[in-house]
Amino acid sequence: AQSVAQPEDQVNVAEGNPLTVKCTYSVSGNPYLFWYVQYPNRGLQFLLKYITGDNLVKGSYGFEAEFNKSQTSFHLKKPSALVSDSALYFCAVRDKAWAAGNKLTFGGGTRVLVKP
Amino acid sequence: ETGVTQSPTHLIKTRGQQVTLRCSSQSGHNTVSWYQQALGQGPQFIFQYYREEENGRGNFPPRFSGLQFPNYSSELNVNALELDDSALYLCASREIGSGITGELFFGEGSRLTVL
């Protein structure tokens, strides 16, 4: 069975500093990986995805993620964090065995707090 | 703005009651799925619908059921509510033509409290 781990419950960073949110995965075969962000009392917003190709994926709001197959990781990064980036971040992997492709397995989430 | 709307946004029920949650997807998004997000946890897959038929289910009992309609709307029904059903319920849709690599678009959720 596939799984996703986000080892940090919370990440604190000063505004303007680099932000990294860690994610590791366990799947059979090549993974389809996603990052979503959730603001308080809101649904999930898509940030970026890795399907194949370049290991560095660029997404929305200045975020990027680096896929590392040997370390089975897909860490989310932002070079310069903003206070408005404070939110809950989820890493997810798609089950490729599902024909309609809607089953995502999510990590437990990492809360990011960016301080002014 | 994802184009996926859910109602109601909040509701309170008592144990043993039944609840219906509704979702309206974007035009062309003919596959829909529902997730349960308990407080402090990541979303968990409940089931998915394609062409008005359930074609995949997560580890949830039969008292969780759904419907999908031709107009890109769908429902999640939960019978015999239990305290542990208290959660944020998220609807997500995807254009089937986007293939297995397409991302899901989520609604803002319905927060259910069971007393």
PDB file of C-alpha atoms in Angstrom:
ATOM      1  CA  ALA A   1       0.000   0.000   0.000  1.00  0.00           C
ATOM      2  CA  GLN A   2       1.186   3.487  -0.755  1.00  0.00           C
ATOM      3  CA  SER A   3       1.869   6.034   1.948  1.00  0.00           C
ATOM      4  CA  VAL A   4       3.077   9.580   2.485  1.00  0.00           C
ATOM      5  CA  ALA A   5       4.918  10.943   5.492  1.00  0.00           C
ATOM      6  CA  GLN A   6       5.360  14.547   6.497  1.00  0.00           C
ATOM      7  CA  PRO A   7       7.799  14.346   9.384  1.00  0.00           C
ATOM      8  CA  GLU A   8       7.284  17.871  10.710  1.00  0.00           C
ATOM      9  CA  ASP A   9       3.999  18.902  12.291  1.00  0.00           C
ATOM     10  CA  GLN A  10       5.014  22.556  12.155  1.00  0.00           C
ATOM     11  CA  VAL A  11       7.659  24.655  10.456  1.00  0.00           C
ATOM     12  CA  ASN A  12       8.471  28.152  11.684  1.00  0.00           C
ATOM     13  CA  VAL A  13      10.330  30.557   9.434  1.00  0.00           C
ATOM     14  CA  ALA A  14      10.989  34.286   9.365  1.00  0.00           C
ATOM     15  CA  GLU A  15       9.578  36.291   6.494  1.00  0.00           C
ATOM     16  CA  GLY A  16      12.076  36.537   3.654  1.00  0.00           C
ATOM     17  CA  ASN A  17      13.882  33.339   4.635  1.00  0.00           C
ATOM     18  CA  PRO A  18      13.764  30.119   2.602  1.00  0.00           C
ATOM     19  CA  LEU A  19      10.952  27.722   3.382  1.00  0.00           C
ATOM     20  CA  THR A  20      11.147  23.927   3.093  1.00  0.00           C
ATOM     21  CA  VAL A  21       8.365  21.474   3.860  1.00  0.00           C
ATOM     22  CA  LYS A  22       9.429  17.843   3.832  1.00  0.00           C
ATOM     23  CA  CYS A  23       7.615  14.878   2.306  1.00  0.00           C
ATOM     24  CA  THR A  24       8.624  11.273   1.784  1.00  0.00           C
ATOM     25  CA  TYR A  25       6.586   8.633   0.010  1.00  0.00           C
ATOM     26  CA  SER A  26       6.301   4.907  -0.419  1.00  0.00           C
ATOM     27  CA  VAL A  27       4.765   3.510  -3.607  1.00  0.00           C
ATOM     28  CA  SER A  28       5.332   0.703  -6.031  1.00  0.00           C
ATOM     29  CA  GLY A  29       6.499   1.938  -9.383  1.00  0.00           C
ATOM     30  CA  ASN A  30       6.824   5.551 -10.422  1.00  0.00           C
ATOM     31  CA  PRO A  31       4.868   7.986  -8.255  1.00  0.00           C
ATOM     32  CA  TYR A  32       2.466  10.760  -9.152  1.00  0.00           C
ATOM     33  CA  LEU A  33       2.998  13.365  -6.411  1.00  0.00           C
ATOM     34  CA  PHE A  34       1.072  16.483  -5.465  1.00  0.00           C
ATOM     35  CA  TRP A  35       1.254  19.394  -3.038  1.00  0.00           C
ATOM     36  CA  TYR A  36      -1.845  21.164  -1.784  1.00  0.00           C
ATOM     37  CA  VAL A  37      -2.259  24.101   0.608  1.00  0.00           C
ATOM     38  CA  GLN A  38      -5.160  24.674   2.999  1.00  0.00           C
ATOM     39  CA  TYR A  39      -5.945  28.023   4.562  1.00  0.00           C
ATOM     40  CA  PRO A  40      -8.078  28.181   7.747  1.00  0.00           C
ATOM     41  CA  ASN A  41     -11.629  26.973   7.204  1.00  0.00           C
ATOM     42  CA  ARG A  42     -11.017  26.510   3.506  1.00  0.00           C
ATOM     43  CA  GLY A  43     -10.663  23.626   1.083  1.00  0.00           C
ATOM     44  CA  LEU A  44      -7.460  22.448  -0.553  1.00  0.00           C
ATOM     45  CA  GLN A  45      -5.746  24.466  -3.239  1.00  0.00           C
ATOM     46  CA  PHE A  46      -3.465  22.786  -5.757  1.00  0.00           C
ATOM     47  CA  LEU A  47       0.142  24.020  -5.753  1.00  0.00           C
ATOM     48  CA  LEU A  48       2.098  21.684  -8.029  1.00  0.00           C
ATOM     49  CA  LYS A  49       2.578  18.125  -9.180  1.00  0.00           C
ATOM     50  CA  TYR A  50       5.304  15.756 -10.326  1.00  0.00           C
ATOM     51  CA  ILE A  51       4.397  13.274 -13.000  1.00  0.00           C
ATOM     52  CA  THR A  52       7.590  12.665 -14.953  1.00  0.00           C
ATOM     53  CA  GLY A  53      10.546  14.527 -16.396  1.00  0.00           C
ATOM     54  CA  ASP A  54      12.468  17.318 -14.697  1.00  0.00           C
ATOM     55  CA  ASN A  55      13.013  16.660 -11.010  1.00  0.00           C
ATOM     56  CA  LEU A  56      12.456  20.327 -10.144  1.00  0.00           C
ATOM     57  CA  VAL A  57       8.804  21.258 -10.496  1.00  0.00           C
ATOM     58  CA  LYS A  58       7.598  24.840 -10.396  1.00  0.00           C
ATOM     59  CA  GLY A  59       4.133  25.692  -9.173  1.00  0.00           C
ATOM     60  CA  SER A  60       1.846  28.443  -7.993  1.00  0.00           C
ATOM     61  CA  TYR A  61       2.729  31.399  -5.740  1.00  0.00           C
ATOM     62  CA  GLY A  62       6.485  30.954  -6.191  1.00  0.00           C
ATOM     63  CA  PHE A  63       6.596  27.425  -4.790  1.00  0.00           C
ATOM     64  CA  GLU A  64       8.667  24.630  -6.245  1.00  0.00           C
ATOM     65  CA  ALA A  65       9.349  21.042  -5.294  1.00  0.00           C
ATOM     66  CA  GLU A  66      12.247  18.709  -5.839  1.00  0.00           C
ATOM     67  CA  PHE A  67      11.613  15.062  -6.647  1.00  0.00           C
ATOM     68  CA  ASN A  68      14.350  12.713  -5.456  1.00  0.00           C
ATOM     69  CA  LYS A  69      13.757   9.123  -6.458  1.00  0.00           C
ATOM     70  CA  SER A  70      16.682   7.642  -4.544  1.00  0.00           C
ATOM     71  CA  GLN A  71      15.539   9.279  -1.311  1.00  0.00           C
ATOM     72  CA  THR A  72      11.818   8.844  -2.132  1.00  0.00           C
ATOM     73  CA  SER A  73      11.261  12.476  -1.263  1.00  0.00           C
ATOM     74  CA  PHE A  74       9.293  15.358  -2.709  1.00  0.00           C
ATOM     75  CA  HIS A  75      10.127  18.423  -0.614  1.00  0.00           C
ATOM     76  CA  LEU A  76       8.276  21.687  -1.131  1.00  0.00           C
ATOM     77  CA  LYS A  77      10.368  24.849  -1.234  1.00  0.00           C
ATOM     78  CA  LYS A  78      10.044  28.577  -1.526  1.00  0.00           C
ATOM     79  CA  PRO A  79      13.127  30.813  -1.754  1.00  0.00           C
ATOM     80  CA  SER A  80      11.612  33.708   0.201  1.00  0.00           C
ATOM     81  CA  ALA A  81       8.630  33.092   2.483  1.00  0.00           C
ATOM     82  CA  LEU A  82       5.789  35.556   2.985  1.00  0.00           C
ATOM     83  CA  VAL A  83       3.547  35.964   6.026  1.00  0.00           C
ATOM     84  CA  SER A  84       0.648  35.062   3.720  1.00  0.00           C
ATOM     85  CA  ASP A  85       2.233  31.621   3.156  1.00  0.00           C
ATOM     86  CA  SER A  86       1.205  30.664   6.679  1.00  0.00           C
ATOM     87  CA  ALA A  87      -1.138  27.720   6.160  1.00  0.00           C
ATOM     88  CA  LEU A  88      -1.418  23.935   6.299  1.00  0.00           C
ATOM     89  CA  TYR A  89       0.449  22.057   3.570  1.00  0.00           C
ATOM     90  CA  PHE A  90      -0.322  18.542   2.387  1.00  0.00           C
ATOM     91  CA  CYS A  91       1.721  16.194   0.266  1.00  0.00           C
ATOM     92  CA  ALA A  92      -0.185  13.478  -1.598  1.00  0.00           C
ATOM     93  CA  VAL A  93       0.415  10.537  -3.911  1.00  0.00           C
ATOM     94  CA  ARG A  94      -2.028   9.236  -6.476  1.00  0.00           C
ATOM     95  CA  ASP A  95      -2.901   5.572  -6.698  1.00  0.00           C
ATOM     96  CA  LYS A  96      -2.239   4.707 -10.328  1.00  0.00           C
ATOM     97  CA  ALA A  97      -4.224   1.517 -10.046  1.00  0.00           C
ATOM     98  CA  TRP A  98      -7.456   3.490  -9.903  1.00  0.00           C
ATOM     99  CA  ALA A  99      -8.747   3.993 -13.397  1.00  0.00           C
ATOM    100  CA  ALA A 100     -10.554   7.244 -12.706  1.00  0.00           C
ATOM    101  CA  GLY A 101      -7.566   8.503 -10.787  1.00  0.00           C
ATOM    102  CA  ASN A 102      -9.283  10.369  -7.980  1.00  0.00           C
ATOM    103  CA  LYS A 103      -7.791   8.512  -5.045  1.00  0.00           C
ATOM    104  CA  LEU A 104      -5.079  10.527  -3.376  1.00  0.00           C
ATOM    105  CA  THR A 105      -3.287   9.373  -0.261  1.00  0.00           C
ATOM    106  CA  PHE A 106      -2.389  12.394   1.865  1.00  0.00           C
ATOM    107  CA  GLY A 107       0.238  12.961   4.489  1.00  0.00           C
ATOM    108  CA  GLY A 108      -0.766  14.272   7.871  1.00  0.00           C
ATOM    109  CA  GLY A 109       0.013  17.863   6.948  1.00  0.00           C
ATOM    110  CA  THR A 110       2.598  20.413   8.017  1.00  0.00           C
ATOM    111  CA  ARG A 111       1.581  23.724   9.495  1.00  0.00           C
ATOM    112  CA  VAL A 112       3.751  26.582   8.282  1.00  0.00           C
ATOM    113  CA  LEU A 113       4.038  29.728  10.349  1.00  0.00           C
ATOM    114  CA  VAL A 114       5.851  32.654   8.771  1.00  0.00           C
ATOM    115  CA  LYS A 115       6.681  35.384  11.245  1.00  0.00           C
ATOM    116  CA  PRO A 116       7.171  39.025  10.234  1.00  0.00           C
TER     117      PRO A 116
ATOM    118  CA  GLU B   1     -11.548  29.753  -7.114  1.00  0.00           C
ATOM    119  CA  THR B   2     -11.797  26.090  -8.049  1.00  0.00           C
ATOM    120  CA  GLY B   3     -15.317  26.090  -9.440  1.00  0.00           C
ATOM    121  CA  VAL B   4     -16.373  23.400  -6.963  1.00  0.00           C
ATOM    122  CA  THR B   5     -19.061  24.507  -4.516  1.00  0.00           C
ATOM    123  CA  GLN B   6     -20.338  22.654  -1.487  1.00  0.00           C
ATOM    124  CA  SER B   7     -23.329  23.062   0.792  1.00  0.00           C
ATOM    125  CA  PRO B   8     -24.022  23.482   3.583  1.00  0.00           C
ATOM    126  CA  THR B   9     -20.807  24.978   4.931  1.00  0.00           C
ATOM    127  CA  HIS B  10     -21.576  23.997   8.509  1.00  0.00           C
ATOM    128  CA  LEU B  11     -24.119  21.746  10.140  1.00  0.00           C
ATOM    129  CA  ILE B  12     -24.778  20.077  13.451  1.00  0.00           C
ATOM    130  CA  LYS B  13     -26.448  16.699  13.823  1.00  0.00           C
ATOM    131  CA  THR B  14     -27.036  14.286  16.660  1.00  0.00           C
ATOM    132  CA  ARG B  15     -25.879  10.707  16.885  1.00  0.00           C
ATOM    133  CA  GLY B  16     -28.045   8.317  14.880  1.00  0.00           C
ATOM    134  CA  GLN B  17     -29.322  10.936  12.453  1.00  0.00           C
ATOM    135  CA  GLN B  18     -28.741  11.022   8.721  1.00  0.00           C
ATOM    136  CA  VAL B  19     -27.072  13.787   6.713  1.00  0.00           C
ATOM    137  CA  THR B  20     -26.826  14.749   3.057  1.00  0.00           C
ATOM    138  CA  LEU B  21     -24.009  16.932   1.788  1.00  0.00           C
ATOM    139  CA  ARG B  22     -24.032  18.436  -1.681  1.00  0.00           C
ATOM    140  CA  CYS B  23     -21.427  19.360  -4.245  1.00  0.00           C
ATOM    141  CA  SER B  24     -21.536  21.106  -7.586  1.00  0.00           C
ATOM    142  CA  SER B  25     -18.566  20.603  -9.892  1.00  0.00           C
ATOM    143  CA  GLN B  26     -17.329  22.485 -12.912  1.00  0.00           C
ATOM    144  CA  SER B  27     -18.877  21.748 -16.257  1.00  0.00           C
ATOM    145  CA  GLY B  28     -16.931  18.909 -17.871  1.00  0.00           C
ATOM    146  CA  HIS B  29     -15.697  17.521 -14.565  1.00  0.00           C
ATOM    147  CA  ASN B  30     -17.382  14.188 -14.857  1.00  0.00           C
ATOM    148  CA  THR B  31     -15.520  12.384 -12.123  1.00  0.00           C
ATOM    149  CA  VAL B  32     -16.050  13.335  -8.493  1.00  0.00           C
ATOM    150  CA  SER B  33     -14.714  12.054  -5.225  1.00  0.00           C
ATOM    151  CA  TRP B  34     -15.373  12.697  -1.550  1.00  0.00           C
ATOM    152  CA  TYR B  35     -12.867  12.955   1.273  1.00  0.00           C
ATOM    153  CA  GLN B  36     -13.193  13.094   5.052  1.00  0.00           C
ATOM    154  CA  GLN B  37     -10.779  15.310   6.952  1.00  0.00           C
ATOM    155  CA  ALA B  38     -10.838  14.832  10.700  1.00  0.00           C
ATOM    156  CA  LEU B  39      -9.429  17.609  12.850  1.00  0.00           C
ATOM    157  CA  GLY B  40      -5.652  17.734  12.657  1.00  0.00           C
ATOM    158  CA  GLN B  41      -5.389  15.052  10.001  1.00  0.00           C
ATOM    159  CA  GLY B  42      -4.987  14.775   6.260  1.00  0.00           C
ATOM    160  CA  PRO B  43      -7.999  14.049   4.062  1.00  0.00           C
ATOM    161  CA  GLN B  44      -9.010  10.415   3.659  1.00  0.00           C
ATOM    162  CA  PHE B  45     -10.590   9.081   0.483  1.00  0.00           C
ATOM    163  CA  ILE B  46     -14.196   7.935   0.893  1.00  0.00           C
ATOM    164  CA  PHE B  47     -15.246   7.058  -2.665  1.00  0.00           C
ATOM    165  CA  GLN B  48     -15.343   8.268  -6.241  1.00  0.00           C
ATOM    166  CA  TYR B  49     -17.987   8.418  -8.929  1.00  0.00           C
ATOM    167  CA  TYR B  50     -17.696   8.357 -12.682  1.00  0.00           C
ATOM    168  CA  ARG B  51     -20.663   8.522 -15.036  1.00  0.00           C
ATOM    169  CA  GLU B  52     -23.031   8.360 -12.092  1.00  0.00           C
ATOM    170  CA  GLU B  53     -21.651   5.097 -10.757  1.00  0.00           C
ATOM    171  CA  GLU B  54     -19.397   4.447  -7.787  1.00  0.00           C
ATOM    172  CA  ASN B  55     -16.167   2.981  -9.089  1.00  0.00           C
ATOM    173  CA  GLY B  56     -13.899   3.067  -6.097  1.00  0.00           C
ATOM    174  CA  ARG B  57     -14.192   3.178  -2.311  1.00  0.00           C
ATOM    175  CA  GLY B  58     -11.810   3.721   0.527  1.00  0.00           C
ATOM    176  CA  ASN B  59     -12.000   2.163   3.973  1.00  0.00           C
ATOM    177  CA  PHE B  60     -15.442   3.487   4.866  1.00  0.00           C
ATOM    178  CA  PRO B  61     -18.551   1.472   5.815  1.00  0.00           C
ATOM    179  CA  PRO B  62     -21.663   1.182   3.622  1.00  0.00           C
ATOM    180  CA  ARG B  63     -23.514   3.779   5.686  1.00  0.00           C
ATOM    181  CA  PHE B  64     -21.468   6.258   3.652  1.00  0.00           C
ATOM    182  CA  SER B  65     -23.104   6.419   0.243  1.00  0.00           C
ATOM    183  CA  GLY B  66     -23.290   8.808  -2.645  1.00  0.00           C
ATOM    184  CA  LEU B  67     -24.963   9.875  -5.823  1.00  0.00           C
ATOM    185  CA  GLN B  68     -23.714  11.650  -8.923  1.00  0.00           C
ATOM    186  CA  PHE B  69     -26.077  13.443 -11.280  1.00  0.00           C
ATOM    187  CA  PRO B  70     -25.754  14.306 -14.989  1.00  0.00           C
ATOM    188  CA  ASN B  71     -25.549  18.033 -14.218  1.00  0.00           C
ATOM    189  CA  TYR B  72     -22.120  17.657 -12.514  1.00  0.00           C
ATOM    190  CA  SER B  73     -23.616  17.705  -9.025  1.00  0.00           C
ATOM    191  CA  SER B  74     -23.242  15.009  -6.423  1.00  0.00           C
ATOM    192  CA  GLU B  75     -24.261  14.055  -2.908  1.00  0.00           C
ATOM    193  CA  LEU B  76     -22.675  12.345   0.057  1.00  0.00           C
ATOM    194  CA  ASN B  77     -25.098  10.629   2.412  1.00  0.00           C
ATOM    195  CA  VAL B  78     -24.166   9.359   5.835  1.00  0.00           C
ATOM    196  CA  ASN B  79     -26.632   7.249   7.821  1.00  0.00           C
ATOM    197  CA  ALA B  80     -26.652   6.409  11.511  1.00  0.00           C
ATOM    198  CA  LEU B  81     -24.240   9.200  12.393  1.00  0.00           C
ATOM    199  CA  GLU B  82     -21.539   8.489  14.961  1.00  0.00           C
ATOM    200  CA  LEU B  83     -19.505  10.957  16.996  1.00  0.00           C
ATOM    201  CA  ASP B  84     -16.393  10.048  14.975  1.00  0.00           C
ATOM    202  CA  ASP B  85     -18.109  11.236  11.801  1.00  0.00           C
ATOM    203  CA  SER B  86     -17.475  14.808  12.945  1.00  0.00           C
ATOM    204  CA  ALA B  87     -15.129  16.165  10.277  1.00  0.00           C
ATOM    205  CA  LEU B  88     -14.707  18.425   7.276  1.00  0.00           C
ATOM    206  CA  TYR B  89     -16.084  16.693   4.181  1.00  0.00           C
ATOM    207  CA  LEU B  90     -14.439  17.691   0.942  1.00  0.00           C
ATOM    208  CA  CYS B  91     -15.689  17.191  -2.566  1.00  0.00           C
ATOM    209  CA  ALA B  92     -13.142  17.050  -5.386  1.00  0.00           C
ATOM    210  CA  SER B  93     -13.618  16.844  -9.108  1.00  0.00           C
ATOM    211  CA  ARG B  94     -11.491  16.352 -12.175  1.00  0.00           C
ATOM    212  CA  GLU B  95     -12.024  16.516 -15.883  1.00  0.00           C
ATOM    213  CA  ILE B  96     -11.778  12.934 -17.037  1.00  0.00           C
ATOM    214  CA  GLY B  97      -9.964  14.084 -20.158  1.00  0.00           C
ATOM    215  CA  SER B  98      -7.098  15.319 -18.014  1.00  0.00           C
ATOM    216  CA  GLY B  99      -6.064  11.729 -17.508  1.00  0.00           C
ATOM    217  CA  ILE B 100      -4.534  10.187 -14.467  1.00  0.00           C
ATOM    218  CA  THR B 101      -2.036  13.045 -14.227  1.00  0.00           C
ATOM    219  CA  GLY B 102      -4.656  15.769 -13.827  1.00  0.00           C
ATOM    220  CA  GLU B 103      -5.005  17.475 -10.478  1.00  0.00           C
ATOM    221  CA  LEU B 104      -8.132  17.438  -8.357  1.00  0.00           C
ATOM    222  CA  PHE B 105     -10.086  20.606  -7.719  1.00  0.00           C
ATOM    223  CA  PHE B 106     -11.476  20.765  -4.189  1.00  0.00           C
ATOM    224  CA  GLY B 107     -14.453  22.579  -2.753  1.00  0.00           C
ATOM    225  CA  GLU B 108     -14.209  24.442   0.545  1.00  0.00           C
ATOM    226  CA  GLY B 109     -15.912  21.678   2.425  1.00  0.00           C
ATOM    227  CA  SER B 110     -18.843  21.021   4.702  1.00  0.00           C
ATOM    228  CA  ARG B 111     -18.017  20.907   8.379  1.00  0.00           C
ATOM    229  CA  LEU B 112     -20.162  18.340  10.165  1.00  0.00           C
ATOM    230  CA  THR B 113     -20.430  18.213  13.937  1.00  0.00           C
ATOM    231  CA  VAL B 114     -22.129  15.198  15.486  1.00  0.00           C
ATOM    232  CA  LEU B 115     -23.294  15.626  19.085  1.00  0.00           C
TER     233      LEU B 115
END
